[in-house]
Amino acid sequence: MWSGPPQPDQGLPPPLAAVPVPWKSTDPCQSHREFPGALVETSAGEEAQGQEGPAAAQLDVLRLRSSSMEIREKGSEFLKEELHRAQKELKLKDEECERLSKVREQLEQELEELTASLFEEAHKMVREANMKQAASEKQLKEARGKIDMLQAEVTALKTLVITSTPASPNRELHPQLLSPTKAGPRKGHSRHKSTSSTLCPAVCPAAGHTLTPDREGKEVDTVLFAEFQAWRESPTLDKTCPFLERVYREDVGPCLDFTMQELSVLVRAAVEDNTLTIEPVASQTLPAVKVAEVDCSSTNTCALSGLTRTCRHRIRLGDSKSHYYISPSSRARITAVCNFFTYIRYIQQGLVRQDAEPMFWEIMRLRKEMSLAKLGFFPQEA
């Protein structure tokens, strides 16, 4: 379909068919003469080509335009696809970055919590180590004090182990006791061998032992000796056993039963636990301690009896810093009970290696001292 004369494209070269080709001739006159018909044909051909040239050029332009548009569309689609792919990858990268950021924040929080817990655990371990060290040092100090006390007791016990009883030493092991200046009647009891005894032996039916009476006419109570024998088989400080229960009821309880009941209970517990200390009175002034409305800071008032007496000693219960002044009578009663407990502790620990009879008589002597102290008899102090 013809739509008018074609418009020449800007920037496109003209078609080859529309370019005239000149004829080259050295003699123009000769050309006209020799080829009269050729010129006419050429003119006709040029006229025909002048009519077909615009249509071919327009067709070429249309083809170029369609191919250019097709290329542009394909390029645009390709770029859109690349842009969509890049946006999708960018979105995935953003999501990955966000996820990694959350992971990093979580790790940082866990690291802070772990660091705080480690520091707290370290401080806790340091505190526990310091507490254990302090406890160990305290135990070491107490152990050293006990060792010193035990060494002193062992030193004092050597004489007791060597002799038969503290009241009746073995004269064969102590020749100085046989000197004329020290000879004379001795108080207390002594054990004689059956070969030298002039008295008839008494038989203990409960224990099956032959007992030798003392020179002073003392005789063993079979019931007491049977209880002692039963206790000696397995020594214990349990006050419920028959032997100690009798001693507590008949001697220890009455001997430590003072007017000031509150302090008496504390003194008895300290004696049983071996934590009571008796000290001579120092010259410096001591802090006052009130027990049952009795002024215990005065050296003229006994804290246990409440009587006005000259107090030359004071007692301390356990690790307490308080001191209580006591009279000579109260001191004698406490000392008698302490001597009894000391001796039965030695027996329990296996430090006294004697036969049953001398051990029994020594316990009877200690019970006698408690009874006398309870009745108010005590040795005069120098």
mmCIF file of C-alpha atoms in Angstrom:
data_model
loop_
_atom_site.group_PDB
_atom_site.id
_atom_site.type_symbol
_atom_site.label_atom_id
_atom_site.label_comp_id
_atom_site.label_asym_id
_atom_site.label_seq_id
_atom_site.Cartn_x
_atom_site.Cartn_y
_atom_site.Cartn_z
ATOM 1 C CA MET A 1 0.000 0.000 0.000
ATOM 2 C CA TRP A 2 1.399 3.365 -0.969
ATOM 3 C CA SER A 3 1.460 5.971 1.729
ATOM 4 C CA GLY A 4 3.186 8.793 -0.010
ATOM 5 C CA PRO A 5 6.738 9.574 -0.920
ATOM 6 C CA PRO A 6 9.206 8.050 1.517
ATOM 7 C CA GLN A 7 11.019 10.291 3.934
ATOM 8 C CA PRO A 8 14.743 9.889 3.898
ATOM 9 C CA ASP A 9 16.100 8.329 7.184
ATOM 10 C CA GLN A 10 18.445 10.478 9.112
ATOM 11 C CA GLY A 11 21.889 8.960 9.399
ATOM 12 C CA LEU A 12 21.227 6.007 7.051
ATOM 13 C CA PRO A 13 23.202 5.655 3.846
ATOM 14 C CA PRO A 14 21.233 5.751 0.566
ATOM 15 C CA PRO A 15 20.502 2.434 -1.134
ATOM 16 C CA LEU A 16 22.963 1.221 -3.677
ATOM 17 C CA ALA A 17 20.349 0.997 -6.444
ATOM 18 C CA ALA A 18 19.633 4.704 -6.214
ATOM 19 C CA VAL A 19 23.268 5.726 -6.730
ATOM 20 C CA PRO A 20 23.891 6.636 -10.464
ATOM 21 C CA VAL A 21 26.924 5.097 -12.056
ATOM 22 C CA PRO A 22 28.556 7.399 -14.642
ATOM 23 C CA TRP A 23 29.886 6.001 -17.836
ATOM 24 C CA LYS A 24 33.476 6.576 -18.489
ATOM 25 C CA SER A 25 34.469 7.495 -22.056
ATOM 26 C CA THR A 26 37.544 9.107 -23.543
ATOM 27 C CA ASP A 27 35.683 10.458 -26.437
ATOM 28 C CA PRO A 28 32.242 11.694 -25.809
ATOM 29 C CA CYS A 29 31.510 12.275 -29.405
ATOM 30 C CA GLN A 30 32.523 8.773 -30.298
ATOM 31 C CA SER A 31 30.334 7.407 -27.567
ATOM 32 C CA HIS A 32 27.315 9.119 -28.923
ATOM 33 C CA ARG A 33 28.184 7.994 -32.343
ATOM 34 C CA GLU A 34 28.920 4.383 -31.674
ATOM 35 C CA PHE A 35 26.207 3.646 -29.052
ATOM 36 C CA PRO A 36 23.096 5.559 -29.863
ATOM 37 C CA GLY A 37 20.804 2.794 -28.684
ATOM 38 C CA ALA A 38 22.665 2.146 -25.415
ATOM 39 C CA LEU A 39 22.046 5.625 -24.141
ATOM 40 C CA VAL A 40 18.372 5.271 -24.714
ATOM 41 C CA GLU A 41 18.305 1.977 -22.804
ATOM 42 C CA THR A 42 20.253 3.434 -19.959
ATOM 43 C CA SER A 43 17.895 6.291 -19.582
ATOM 44 C CA ALA A 44 14.977 3.931 -19.521
ATOM 45 C CA GLY A 45 16.619 1.730 -16.907
ATOM 46 C CA GLU A 46 17.371 4.702 -14.737
ATOM 47 C CA GLU A 47 13.811 5.808 -14.895
ATOM 48 C CA ALA A 48 12.590 2.376 -13.839
ATOM 49 C CA GLN A 49 15.049 2.229 -11.033
ATOM 50 C CA GLY A 50 13.900 5.639 -9.892
ATOM 51 C CA GLN A 51 10.452 4.204 -9.308
ATOM 52 C CA GLU A 52 11.519 0.939 -7.457
ATOM 53 C CA GLY A 53 14.267 2.468 -5.183
ATOM 54 C CA PRO A 54 12.043 4.195 -2.553
ATOM 55 C CA ALA A 55 9.990 1.069 -1.881
ATOM 56 C CA ALA A 56 13.070 -1.092 -1.235
ATOM 57 C CA ALA A 57 14.614 1.531 1.024
ATOM 58 C CA GLN A 58 11.401 1.787 3.019
ATOM 59 C CA LEU A 59 11.293 -1.987 3.420
ATOM 60 C CA ASP A 60 14.847 -2.053 4.679
ATOM 61 C CA VAL A 61 14.102 0.706 7.160
ATOM 62 C CA LEU A 62 11.075 -1.164 8.449
ATOM 63 C CA ARG A 63 13.068 -4.310 8.874
ATOM 64 C CA LEU A 64 15.785 -2.466 10.757
ATOM 65 C CA ARG A 65 13.206 -0.798 12.965
ATOM 66 C CA SER A 66 11.448 -4.069 13.777
ATOM 67 C CA SER A 67 14.705 -5.835 14.562
ATOM 68 C CA SER A 68 15.834 -2.862 16.718
ATOM 69 C CA MET A 69 12.548 -2.905 18.635
ATOM 70 C CA GLU A 70 12.796 -6.639 19.047
ATOM 71 C CA ILE A 71 16.326 -6.300 20.369
ATOM 72 C CA ARG A 72 15.237 -3.529 22.726
ATOM 73 C CA GLU A 73 12.332 -5.615 24.046
ATOM 74 C CA LYS A 74 14.528 -8.641 24.596
ATOM 75 C CA GLY A 75 17.191 -6.491 26.241
ATOM 76 C CA SER A 76 14.589 -4.886 28.466
ATOM 77 C CA GLU A 77 13.192 -8.300 29.482
ATOM 78 C CA PHE A 78 16.697 -9.592 30.181
ATOM 79 C CA LEU A 79 17.522 -6.561 32.277
ATOM 80 C CA LYS A 80 14.242 -6.881 34.171
ATOM 81 C CA GLU A 81 15.007 -10.514 34.871
ATOM 82 C CA GLU A 82 18.515 -9.638 36.036
ATOM 83 C CA LEU A 83 17.138 -6.828 38.191
ATOM 84 C CA HIS A 84 14.531 -9.155 39.717
ATOM 85 C CA ARG A 85 17.196 -11.776 40.367
ATOM 86 C CA ALA A 86 19.519 -9.202 41.920
ATOM 87 C CA GLN A 87 16.719 -7.876 44.129
ATOM 88 C CA LYS A 88 15.869 -11.402 45.225
ATOM 89 C CA GLU A 89 19.507 -12.146 46.042
ATOM 90 C CA LEU A 90 19.783 -8.833 47.864
ATOM 91 C CA LYS A 91 16.698 -9.691 49.901
ATOM 92 C CA LEU A 92 18.192 -13.070 50.796
ATOM 93 C CA LYS A 93 21.439 -11.361 51.743
ATOM 94 C CA ASP A 94 19.529 -8.920 53.963
ATOM 95 C CA GLU A 95 17.705 -11.792 55.665
ATOM 96 C CA GLU A 96 21.006 -13.625 56.175
ATOM 97 C CA CYS A 97 22.624 -10.504 57.578
ATOM 98 C CA GLU A 98 19.690 -9.997 59.941
ATOM 99 C CA ARG A 99 19.875 -13.620 61.080
ATOM 100 C CA LEU A 100 23.640 -13.379 61.624
ATOM 101 C CA SER A 101 23.154 -10.130 63.513
ATOM 102 C CA LYS A 102 20.656 -11.840 65.855
ATOM 103 C CA VAL A 103 23.054 -14.755 66.314
ATOM 104 C CA ARG A 104 25.867 -12.331 67.135
ATOM 105 C CA GLU A 105 23.715 -10.492 69.688
ATOM 106 C CA GLN A 106 22.694 -13.791 71.269
ATOM 107 C CA LEU A 107 26.321 -14.939 71.428
ATOM 108 C CA GLU A 108 27.396 -11.642 72.970
ATOM 109 C CA GLN A 109 24.638 -11.918 75.601
ATOM 110 C CA GLU A 110 25.585 -15.522 76.382
ATOM 111 C CA LEU A 111 29.237 -14.513 76.606
ATOM 112 C CA GLU A 112 28.414 -11.728 79.073
ATOM 113 C CA GLU A 113 26.280 -14.084 81.175
ATOM 114 C CA LEU A 114 29.018 -16.729 81.093
ATOM 115 C CA THR A 115 31.653 -14.192 82.100
ATOM 116 C CA ALA A 116 29.490 -12.940 84.966
ATOM 117 C CA SER A 117 28.792 -16.491 86.156
ATOM 118 C CA LEU A 118 32.496 -17.359 85.953
ATOM 119 C CA PHE A 119 33.447 -14.308 88.014
ATOM 120 C CA GLU A 120 30.715 -15.099 90.537
ATOM 121 C CA GLU A 121 31.865 -18.712 90.768
ATOM 122 C CA ALA A 122 35.469 -17.592 91.154
ATOM 123 C CA HIS A 123 34.533 -15.204 93.983
ATOM 124 C CA LYS A 124 32.486 -17.967 95.608
ATOM 125 C CA MET A 125 35.407 -20.379 95.399
ATOM 126 C CA VAL A 126 37.732 -17.757 96.885
ATOM 127 C CA ARG A 127 35.311 -17.125 99.759
ATOM 128 C CA GLU A 128 34.947 -20.845 100.422
ATOM 129 C CA ALA A 129 38.721 -21.289 100.292
ATOM 130 C CA ASN A 130 39.210 -18.436 102.763
ATOM 131 C CA MET A 131 36.565 -19.883 105.085
ATOM 132 C CA LYS A 132 38.129 -23.348 104.882
ATOM 133 C CA GLN A 133 41.568 -21.872 105.508
ATOM 134 C CA ALA A 134 40.303 -19.989 108.553
ATOM 135 C CA ALA A 135 38.573 -23.126 109.841
ATOM 136 C CA SER A 136 41.718 -25.171 109.232
ATOM 137 C CA GLU A 137 43.854 -22.639 111.051
ATOM 138 C CA LYS A 138 41.405 -22.668 113.961
ATOM 139 C CA GLN A 139 41.409 -26.467 114.050
ATOM 140 C CA LEU A 140 45.189 -26.484 113.867
ATOM 141 C CA LYS A 141 45.387 -24.075 116.768
ATOM 142 C CA GLU A 142 42.946 -26.163 118.791
ATOM 143 C CA ALA A 143 44.810 -29.351 117.890
ATOM 144 C CA ARG A 144 48.095 -27.839 119.023
ATOM 145 C CA GLY A 145 46.482 -26.786 122.276
ATOM 146 C CA LYS A 146 45.116 -30.284 122.780
ATOM 147 C CA ILE A 147 48.515 -31.773 121.978
ATOM 148 C CA ASP A 148 50.168 -29.539 124.548
ATOM 149 C CA MET A 149 47.511 -30.492 127.094
ATOM 150 C CA LEU A 150 47.868 -34.194 126.320
ATOM 151 C CA GLN A 151 51.637 -33.976 126.590
ATOM 152 C CA ALA A 152 51.270 -32.366 129.994
ATOM 153 C CA GLU A 153 48.797 -35.041 131.038
ATOM 154 C CA VAL A 154 51.081 -37.813 129.785
ATOM 155 C CA THR A 155 53.962 -36.310 131.706
ATOM 156 C CA ALA A 156 51.837 -36.182 134.820
ATOM 157 C CA LEU A 157 50.485 -39.661 134.131
ATOM 158 C CA LYS A 158 53.873 -41.361 134.061
ATOM 159 C CA THR A 159 53.932 -41.461 137.831
ATOM 160 C CA LEU A 160 50.406 -42.864 137.904
ATOM 161 C CA VAL A 161 51.241 -45.600 135.399
ATOM 162 C CA ILE A 162 54.399 -46.609 137.215
ATOM 163 C CA THR A 163 52.856 -46.691 140.672
ATOM 164 C CA SER A 164 50.020 -48.905 141.760
ATOM 165 C CA THR A 165 47.722 -46.017 142.701
ATOM 166 C CA PRO A 166 48.271 -42.318 143.235
ATOM 167 C CA ALA A 167 47.435 -42.743 146.932
ATOM 168 C CA SER A 168 49.609 -45.835 147.397
ATOM 169 C CA PRO A 169 52.771 -45.790 145.241
ATOM 170 C CA ASN A 170 54.845 -48.898 144.703
ATOM 171 C CA ARG A 171 57.704 -48.666 147.167
ATOM 172 C CA GLU A 172 59.889 -51.003 145.139
ATOM 173 C CA LEU A 173 59.867 -48.488 142.300
ATOM 174 C CA HIS A 174 60.399 -45.554 144.705
ATOM 175 C CA PRO A 175 63.233 -46.424 147.130
ATOM 176 C CA GLN A 176 63.202 -42.910 148.558
ATOM 177 C CA LEU A 177 59.895 -43.709 150.210
ATOM 178 C CA LEU A 178 61.692 -46.281 152.400
ATOM 179 C CA SER A 179 64.041 -43.730 153.971
ATOM 180 C CA PRO A 180 63.816 -43.480 157.758
ATOM 181 C CA THR A 181 62.953 -39.800 157.650
ATOM 182 C CA LYS A 182 59.865 -40.522 155.582
ATOM 183 C CA ALA A 183 58.868 -43.742 157.308
ATOM 184 C CA GLY A 184 55.792 -43.794 159.453
ATOM 185 C CA PRO A 185 52.092 -44.523 159.313
ATOM 186 C CA ARG A 186 50.534 -43.755 155.957
ATOM 187 C CA LYS A 187 46.975 -42.882 155.313
ATOM 188 C CA GLY A 188 45.015 -44.537 152.602
ATOM 189 C CA HIS A 189 44.983 -48.108 151.474
ATOM 190 C CA SER A 190 47.662 -50.446 150.214
ATOM 191 C CA ARG A 191 47.442 -53.665 148.276
ATOM 192 C CA HIS A 192 49.284 -56.705 149.629
ATOM 193 C CA LYS A 193 50.240 -59.876 147.907
ATOM 194 C CA SER A 194 48.389 -62.982 148.956
ATOM 195 C CA THR A 195 51.631 -64.624 150.093
ATOM 196 C CA SER A 196 52.329 -61.890 152.650
ATOM 197 C CA SER A 197 48.770 -61.259 153.718
ATOM 198 C CA THR A 198 47.755 -62.325 157.192
ATOM 199 C CA LEU A 199 44.069 -61.715 156.556
ATOM 200 C CA CYS A 200 41.697 -64.166 154.978
ATOM 201 C CA PRO A 201 40.894 -63.327 151.391
ATOM 202 C CA ALA A 202 37.338 -62.444 150.485
ATOM 203 C CA VAL A 203 35.820 -63.882 147.345
ATOM 204 C CA CYS A 204 33.628 -61.722 145.098
ATOM 205 C CA PRO A 205 30.894 -64.098 143.883
ATOM 206 C CA ALA A 206 29.683 -61.773 141.158
ATOM 207 C CA ALA A 207 33.051 -61.258 139.492
ATOM 208 C CA GLY A 208 34.801 -64.431 140.536
ATOM 209 C CA HIS A 209 37.903 -62.588 141.824
ATOM 210 C CA THR A 210 39.704 -63.075 145.103
ATOM 211 C CA LEU A 211 39.985 -59.723 146.867
ATOM 212 C CA THR A 212 42.488 -58.922 149.598
ATOM 213 C CA PRO A 213 41.210 -56.791 152.508
ATOM 214 C CA ASP A 214 43.161 -53.660 153.372
ATOM 215 C CA ARG A 215 45.215 -53.234 156.579
ATOM 216 C CA GLU A 216 42.854 -50.538 157.780
ATOM 217 C CA GLY A 217 39.980 -52.943 157.820
ATOM 218 C CA LYS A 218 38.350 -51.850 154.525
ATOM 219 C CA GLU A 219 36.214 -54.389 152.764
ATOM 220 C CA VAL A 220 35.112 -54.462 149.149
ATOM 221 C CA ASP A 221 31.425 -54.043 148.479
ATOM 222 C CA THR A 222 30.600 -56.896 146.097
ATOM 223 C CA VAL A 223 27.738 -54.996 144.424
ATOM 224 C CA LEU A 224 29.896 -51.960 143.725
ATOM 225 C CA PHE A 225 32.783 -54.129 142.568
ATOM 226 C CA ALA A 226 30.524 -56.097 140.216
ATOM 227 C CA GLU A 227 29.253 -52.877 138.679
ATOM 228 C CA PHE A 228 32.817 -51.640 138.333
ATOM 229 C CA GLN A 229 33.905 -54.906 136.709
ATOM 230 C CA ALA A 230 31.071 -54.680 134.185
ATOM 231 C CA TRP A 231 32.038 -51.095 133.373
ATOM 232 C CA ARG A 232 35.767 -51.988 133.142
ATOM 233 C CA GLU A 233 35.066 -54.579 130.431
ATOM 234 C CA SER A 234 33.964 -51.764 128.112
ATOM 235 C CA PRO A 235 34.783 -48.362 129.661
ATOM 236 C CA THR A 236 32.451 -45.558 128.661
ATOM 237 C CA LEU A 237 31.496 -42.104 129.885
ATOM 238 C CA ASP A 238 27.807 -42.768 129.373
ATOM 239 C CA LYS A 239 26.117 -41.839 132.634
ATOM 240 C CA THR A 240 23.323 -44.371 132.044
ATOM 241 C CA CYS A 241 25.515 -47.398 132.784
ATOM 242 C CA PRO A 242 24.922 -48.784 136.319
ATOM 243 C CA PHE A 243 28.407 -47.937 137.623
ATOM 244 C CA LEU A 244 28.480 -44.274 136.546
ATOM 245 C CA GLU A 245 24.779 -43.823 137.244
ATOM 246 C CA ARG A 246 25.412 -44.700 140.892
ATOM 247 C CA VAL A 247 28.434 -42.386 141.108
ATOM 248 C CA TYR A 248 26.445 -39.534 139.536
ATOM 249 C CA ARG A 249 23.554 -40.068 141.904
ATOM 250 C CA GLU A 250 25.523 -40.549 145.111
ATOM 251 C CA ASP A 251 28.625 -38.388 144.645
ATOM 252 C CA VAL A 252 28.862 -36.156 141.554
ATOM 253 C CA GLY A 253 25.351 -34.714 141.765
ATOM 254 C CA PRO A 254 25.424 -33.807 145.488
ATOM 255 C CA CYS A 255 29.013 -32.530 145.282
ATOM 256 C CA LEU A 256 28.183 -30.072 142.467
ATOM 257 C CA ASP A 257 24.818 -29.040 143.883
ATOM 258 C CA PHE A 258 25.453 -25.424 144.927
ATOM 259 C CA THR A 259 23.117 -22.685 146.077
ATOM 260 C CA MET A 260 23.287 -20.899 142.714
ATOM 261 C CA GLN A 261 21.490 -23.514 140.642
ATOM 262 C CA GLU A 262 21.938 -21.773 137.299
ATOM 263 C CA LEU A 263 25.700 -21.611 137.586
ATOM 264 C CA SER A 264 25.812 -25.101 139.127
ATOM 265 C CA VAL A 265 24.297 -26.609 136.005
ATOM 266 C CA LEU A 266 26.884 -24.824 133.833
ATOM 267 C CA VAL A 267 29.740 -25.956 136.055
ATOM 268 C CA ARG A 268 28.577 -29.566 136.006
ATOM 269 C CA ALA A 269 28.324 -29.548 132.186
ATOM 270 C CA ALA A 270 31.802 -28.016 131.893
ATOM 271 C CA VAL A 271 33.273 -30.616 134.249
ATOM 272 C CA GLU A 272 31.702 -33.450 132.264
ATOM 273 C CA ASP A 273 32.973 -31.962 128.979
ATOM 274 C CA ASN A 274 36.422 -31.296 130.478
ATOM 275 C CA THR A 275 36.218 -27.601 129.539
ATOM 276 C CA LEU A 276 36.373 -26.009 133.005
ATOM 277 C CA THR A 277 39.440 -23.979 133.981
ATOM 278 C CA ILE A 278 40.474 -23.059 137.532
ATOM 279 C CA GLU A 279 42.912 -20.178 137.862
ATOM 280 C CA PRO A 280 44.416 -18.367 140.820
ATOM 281 C CA VAL A 281 43.071 -14.881 141.346
ATOM 282 C CA ALA A 282 45.144 -12.178 139.679
ATOM 283 C CA SER A 283 45.750 -8.810 141.248
ATOM 284 C CA GLN A 284 44.189 -6.784 138.411
ATOM 285 C CA THR A 285 40.517 -5.888 138.372
ATOM 286 C CA LEU A 286 38.324 -8.219 136.331
ATOM 287 C CA PRO A 287 34.980 -7.500 134.569
ATOM 288 C CA ALA A 288 31.896 -8.057 136.678
ATOM 289 C CA VAL A 289 29.595 -11.001 135.937
ATOM 290 C CA LYS A 290 26.087 -11.232 137.352
ATOM 291 C CA VAL A 291 24.694 -14.680 138.171
ATOM 292 C CA ALA A 292 21.429 -14.926 140.116
ATOM 293 C CA GLU A 293 21.859 -11.412 141.523
ATOM 294 C CA VAL A 294 25.231 -12.270 143.069
ATOM 295 C CA ASP A 295 28.207 -10.042 142.382
ATOM 296 C CA CYS A 296 30.847 -12.433 141.049
ATOM 297 C CA SER A 297 33.399 -9.699 140.430
ATOM 298 C CA SER A 298 34.164 -9.437 144.118
ATOM 299 C CA THR A 299 36.905 -11.583 145.586
ATOM 300 C CA ASN A 300 34.957 -11.678 148.848
ATOM 301 C CA THR A 301 31.829 -13.401 147.498
ATOM 302 C CA CYS A 302 31.648 -16.974 146.192
ATOM 303 C CA ALA A 303 29.736 -17.180 142.917
ATOM 304 C CA LEU A 304 28.491 -20.722 143.670
ATOM 305 C CA SER A 305 27.515 -20.579 147.319
ATOM 306 C CA GLY A 306 26.741 -16.878 147.507
ATOM 307 C CA LEU A 307 28.534 -16.662 150.861
ATOM 308 C CA THR A 308 31.028 -14.026 151.853
ATOM 309 C CA ARG A 309 34.347 -15.815 151.671
ATOM 310 C CA THR A 310 37.863 -14.927 150.635
ATOM 311 C CA CYS A 311 38.126 -16.203 147.056
ATOM 312 C CA ARG A 312 41.633 -17.083 145.941
ATOM 313 C CA HIS A 313 40.588 -18.836 142.733
ATOM 314 C CA ARG A 314 38.266 -18.231 139.855
ATOM 315 C CA ILE A 315 36.730 -20.529 137.223
ATOM 316 C CA ARG A 316 36.120 -20.083 133.520
ATOM 317 C CA LEU A 317 33.637 -22.194 131.547
ATOM 318 C CA GLY A 318 34.824 -23.269 128.109
ATOM 319 C CA ASP A 319 35.884 -20.420 125.804
ATOM 320 C CA SER A 320 33.871 -17.841 127.732
ATOM 321 C CA LYS A 321 35.627 -14.624 128.711
ATOM 322 C CA SER A 322 33.686 -14.421 131.973
ATOM 323 C CA HIS A 323 35.259 -15.451 135.253
ATOM 324 C CA TYR A 324 33.563 -16.528 138.486
ATOM 325 C CA TYR A 325 35.259 -16.249 141.861
ATOM 326 C CA ILE A 326 34.902 -19.299 144.110
ATOM 327 C CA SER A 327 35.703 -20.023 147.731
ATOM 328 C CA PRO A 328 38.167 -22.729 148.883
ATOM 329 C CA SER A 329 35.293 -25.041 149.785
ATOM 330 C CA SER A 330 33.693 -24.737 146.332
ATOM 331 C CA ARG A 331 37.089 -25.216 144.714
ATOM 332 C CA ALA A 332 37.643 -28.427 146.731
ATOM 333 C CA ARG A 333 34.270 -29.820 145.646
ATOM 334 C CA ILE A 334 34.923 -29.036 141.965
ATOM 335 C CA THR A 335 38.478 -30.401 142.165
ATOM 336 C CA ALA A 336 37.295 -33.663 143.728
ATOM 337 C CA VAL A 337 34.834 -34.260 140.883
ATOM 338 C CA CYS A 338 37.451 -33.298 138.259
ATOM 339 C CA ASN A 339 39.931 -35.781 139.756
ATOM 340 C CA PHE A 340 37.349 -38.553 139.523
ATOM 341 C CA PHE A 341 36.542 -37.807 135.864
ATOM 342 C CA THR A 342 40.239 -37.543 135.013
ATOM 343 C CA TYR A 343 40.938 -40.977 136.435
ATOM 344 C CA ILE A 344 38.054 -42.730 134.669
ATOM 345 C CA ARG A 345 39.096 -41.024 131.410
ATOM 346 C CA TYR A 346 42.576 -42.482 131.860
ATOM 347 C CA ILE A 347 41.018 -45.913 132.340
ATOM 348 C CA GLN A 348 38.869 -45.483 129.247
ATOM 349 C CA GLN A 349 41.903 -44.481 127.177
ATOM 350 C CA GLY A 350 43.866 -47.472 128.386
ATOM 351 C CA LEU A 351 46.514 -45.429 130.193
ATOM 352 C CA VAL A 352 46.058 -47.153 133.552
ATOM 353 C CA ARG A 353 47.537 -50.675 133.430
ATOM 354 C CA GLN A 354 46.571 -52.208 136.738
ATOM 355 C CA ASP A 355 44.521 -55.022 138.091
ATOM 356 C CA ALA A 356 40.860 -54.521 138.847
ATOM 357 C CA GLU A 357 41.283 -54.325 142.637
ATOM 358 C CA PRO A 358 43.688 -51.347 142.869
ATOM 359 C CA MET A 359 41.713 -49.484 140.227
ATOM 360 C CA PHE A 360 38.528 -50.074 142.228
ATOM 361 C CA TRP A 361 40.114 -48.844 145.479
ATOM 362 C CA GLU A 362 41.444 -45.737 143.748
ATOM 363 C CA ILE A 363 37.923 -44.947 142.524
ATOM 364 C CA MET A 364 36.620 -45.494 146.054
ATOM 365 C CA ARG A 365 39.232 -43.046 147.341
ATOM 366 C CA LEU A 366 38.134 -40.448 144.800
ATOM 367 C CA ARG A 367 34.509 -40.990 145.798
ATOM 368 C CA LYS A 368 35.516 -40.517 149.409
ATOM 369 C CA GLU A 369 37.125 -37.169 148.539
ATOM 370 C CA MET A 370 33.895 -36.063 146.830
ATOM 371 C CA SER A 371 31.860 -37.056 149.881
ATOM 372 C CA LEU A 372 34.172 -35.199 152.261
ATOM 373 C CA ALA A 373 34.190 -32.121 150.058
ATOM 374 C CA LYS A 374 30.402 -32.162 149.937
ATOM 375 C CA LEU A 375 30.335 -32.291 153.766
ATOM 376 C CA GLY A 376 32.561 -29.200 153.901
ATOM 377 C CA PHE A 377 35.976 -30.767 154.574
ATOM 378 C CA PHE A 378 38.768 -29.383 152.458
ATOM 379 C CA PRO A 379 42.555 -29.012 152.914
ATOM 380 C CA GLN A 380 43.827 -25.691 154.150
ATOM 381 C CA GLU A 381 45.693 -23.708 151.513
ATOM 382 C CA ALA A 382 49.179 -22.522 152.232
#
